[in-house]
Short mmCIF file of C-alpha atoms in Angstrom, two decimals:
data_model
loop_
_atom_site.label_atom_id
_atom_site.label_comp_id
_atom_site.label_asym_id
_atom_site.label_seq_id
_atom_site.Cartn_x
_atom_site.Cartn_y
_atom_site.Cartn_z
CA UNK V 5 131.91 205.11 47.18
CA UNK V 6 135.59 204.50 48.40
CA UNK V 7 137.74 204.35 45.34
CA UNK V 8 140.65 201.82 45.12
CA UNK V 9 143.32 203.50 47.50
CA UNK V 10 140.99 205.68 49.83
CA UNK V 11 139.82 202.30 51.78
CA UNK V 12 139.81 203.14 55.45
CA UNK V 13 139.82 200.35 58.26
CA UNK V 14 136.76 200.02 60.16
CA UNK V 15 134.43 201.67 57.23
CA UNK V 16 131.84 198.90 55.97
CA UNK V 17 130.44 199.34 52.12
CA UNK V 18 126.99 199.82 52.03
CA UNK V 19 124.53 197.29 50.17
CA UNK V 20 124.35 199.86 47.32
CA UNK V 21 128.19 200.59 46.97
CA UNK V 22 128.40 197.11 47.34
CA UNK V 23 126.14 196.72 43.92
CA UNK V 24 128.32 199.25 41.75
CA UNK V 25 130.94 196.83 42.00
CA UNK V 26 131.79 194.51 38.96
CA UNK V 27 130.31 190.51 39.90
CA UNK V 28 133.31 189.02 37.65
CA UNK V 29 132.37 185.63 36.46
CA UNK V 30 128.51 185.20 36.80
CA UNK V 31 128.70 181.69 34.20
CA UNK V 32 130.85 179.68 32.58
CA UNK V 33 130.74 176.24 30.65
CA UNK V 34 134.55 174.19 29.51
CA UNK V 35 133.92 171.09 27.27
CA UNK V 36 136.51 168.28 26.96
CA UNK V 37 135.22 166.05 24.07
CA UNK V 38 135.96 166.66 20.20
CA UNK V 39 133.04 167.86 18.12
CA UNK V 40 133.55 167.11 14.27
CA UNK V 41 131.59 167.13 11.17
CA UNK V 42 131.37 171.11 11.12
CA UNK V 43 130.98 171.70 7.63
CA UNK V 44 128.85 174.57 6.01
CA UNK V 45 125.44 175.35 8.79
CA UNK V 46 126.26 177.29 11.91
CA UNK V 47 126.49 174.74 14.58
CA UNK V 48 126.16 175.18 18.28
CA UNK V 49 129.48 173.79 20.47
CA UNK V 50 128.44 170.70 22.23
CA UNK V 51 128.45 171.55 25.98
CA UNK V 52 129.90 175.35 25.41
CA UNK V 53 126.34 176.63 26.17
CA UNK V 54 125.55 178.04 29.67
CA UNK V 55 122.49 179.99 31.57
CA UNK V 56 122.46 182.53 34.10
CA UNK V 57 120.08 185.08 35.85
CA UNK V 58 121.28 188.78 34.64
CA UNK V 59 120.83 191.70 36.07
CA UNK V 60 119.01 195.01 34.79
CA UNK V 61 121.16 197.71 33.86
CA UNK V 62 124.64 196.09 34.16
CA UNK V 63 127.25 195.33 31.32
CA UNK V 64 128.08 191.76 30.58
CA UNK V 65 130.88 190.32 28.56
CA UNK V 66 131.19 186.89 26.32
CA UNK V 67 134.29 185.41 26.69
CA UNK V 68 134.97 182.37 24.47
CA UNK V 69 138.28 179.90 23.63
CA UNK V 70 137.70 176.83 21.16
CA UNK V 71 140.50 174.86 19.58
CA UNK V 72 140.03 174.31 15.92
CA UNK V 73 141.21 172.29 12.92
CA UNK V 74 140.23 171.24 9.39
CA UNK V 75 140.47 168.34 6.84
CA UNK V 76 142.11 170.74 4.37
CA UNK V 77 144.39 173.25 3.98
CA UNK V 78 143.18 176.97 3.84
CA UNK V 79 139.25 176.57 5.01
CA UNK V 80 137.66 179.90 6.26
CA UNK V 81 135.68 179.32 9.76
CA UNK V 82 134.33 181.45 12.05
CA UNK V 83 133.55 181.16 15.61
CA UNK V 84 130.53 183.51 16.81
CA UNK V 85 129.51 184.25 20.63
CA UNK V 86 125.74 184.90 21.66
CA UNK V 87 123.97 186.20 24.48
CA UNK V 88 120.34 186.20 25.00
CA UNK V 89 119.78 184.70 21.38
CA UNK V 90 121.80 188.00 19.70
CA UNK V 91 125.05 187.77 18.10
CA UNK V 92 127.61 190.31 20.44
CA UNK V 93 131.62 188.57 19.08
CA UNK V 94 132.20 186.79 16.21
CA UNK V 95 135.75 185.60 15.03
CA UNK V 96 136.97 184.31 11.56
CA UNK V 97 140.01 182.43 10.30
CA UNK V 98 141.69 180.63 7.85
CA UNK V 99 142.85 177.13 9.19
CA UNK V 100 145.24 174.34 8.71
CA UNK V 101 145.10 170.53 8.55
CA UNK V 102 148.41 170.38 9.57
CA UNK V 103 147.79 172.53 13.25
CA UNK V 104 145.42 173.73 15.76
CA UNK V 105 143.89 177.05 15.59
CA UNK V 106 142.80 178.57 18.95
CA UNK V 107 139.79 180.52 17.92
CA UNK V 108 139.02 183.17 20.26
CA UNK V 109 136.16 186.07 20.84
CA UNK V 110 135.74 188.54 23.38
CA UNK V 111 132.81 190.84 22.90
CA UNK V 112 132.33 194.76 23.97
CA UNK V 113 130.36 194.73 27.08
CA UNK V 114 126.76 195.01 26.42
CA UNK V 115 123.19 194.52 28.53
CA UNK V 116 120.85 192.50 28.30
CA UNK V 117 116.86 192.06 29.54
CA UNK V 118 116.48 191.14 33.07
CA UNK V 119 115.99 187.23 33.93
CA UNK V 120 117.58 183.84 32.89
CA UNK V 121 119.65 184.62 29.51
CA UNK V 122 122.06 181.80 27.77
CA UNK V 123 125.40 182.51 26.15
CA UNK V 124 126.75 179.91 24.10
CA UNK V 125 129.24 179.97 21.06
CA UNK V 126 128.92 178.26 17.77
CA UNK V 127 131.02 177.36 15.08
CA UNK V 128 130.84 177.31 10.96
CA UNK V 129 133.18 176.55 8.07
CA UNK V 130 132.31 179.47 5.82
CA UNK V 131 134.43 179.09 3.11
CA UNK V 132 136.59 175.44 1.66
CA UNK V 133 135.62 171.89 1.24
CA UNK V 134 136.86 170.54 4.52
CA UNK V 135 135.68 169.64 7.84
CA UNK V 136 136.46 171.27 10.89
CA UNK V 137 136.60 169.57 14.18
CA UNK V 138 136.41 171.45 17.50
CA UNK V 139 138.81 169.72 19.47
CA UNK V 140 138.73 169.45 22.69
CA UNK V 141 140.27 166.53 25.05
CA UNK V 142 143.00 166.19 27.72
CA UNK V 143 145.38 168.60 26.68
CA UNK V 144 142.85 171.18 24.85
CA UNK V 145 139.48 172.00 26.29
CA UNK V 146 137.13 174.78 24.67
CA UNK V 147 135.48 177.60 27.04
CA UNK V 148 132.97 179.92 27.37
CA UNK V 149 132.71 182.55 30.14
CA UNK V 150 130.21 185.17 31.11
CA UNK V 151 131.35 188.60 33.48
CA UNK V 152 129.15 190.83 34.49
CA UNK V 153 131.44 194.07 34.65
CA UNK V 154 129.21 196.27 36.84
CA UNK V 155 126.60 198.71 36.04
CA UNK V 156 125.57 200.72 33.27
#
């Protein structure tokens, strides 16, 4: 296959050169409402949930952005990504009442089974006695993003 560079005019990529190349993003979700009352149980993010049809034998990466806050001052909270029901990026931090956290995970690239798969992120207060709030309006939405980096 032509490499970056070595392109020549005229010169068509075959259907399988074609397929070695990276798809870049294959899903992708971005929510716009606060979600509150996140206190100690693992919660899925309203609307930061989406469902695609993967590939055998390529790499996929979770890509994830959620604006956080708490009640209190120093909570512990972490923001985990899944894909195809398995945990692949998780993300922890201690947060303030007085300012927004962006939260952020980017997992390794990893594959998954054939067929429709859903990546989603959630979000837990591990540690504190606040509650967080994902929030998510005008100014800050919260993401989630699926690439399918090409194959294994």
């Amino acid at each position: 296959m032509a490499s970056p560079g070595s392109f020549v005019d005229g010169v068509a990529l075959s259907a399988s050169e074609m397929n070695d190349l990276p798809a870049g993003i294959v899903a992708r979700a971005v929510y716009s409402i606060d979600q509150g009352s996140i206190v100690g149980t693992e919660l899925d993010l309203t609307g930061l949930s989406t469902t695609f049809t993967a590939l055998a034998n390529r790499y996929y990466v979770v890509v994830g952005l959620v604006p956080v806050i708490s009640t209190v001052s120093a909570d512990e909270a972490i923001l985990r990504g899944y894909l195809g029901g398995s945990i692949i990026t998780g993300m922890d931090a201690t947060l303030s009442n007085t300012r927004t956290r962006f939260m952020r995970v980017s997992s390794r690239p990893v594959t998954v089974s054939a067929g429709s798969t859903t990546a989603k992120l959630t979000l837990q207060r591990v540690s504190g006695t606040g509650t967080l709030t994902a929030q998510s309006g005008a100014a800050l939405t919260s993401h989630i993003a699926v690439y399918d980096m090409g194959p294994v």
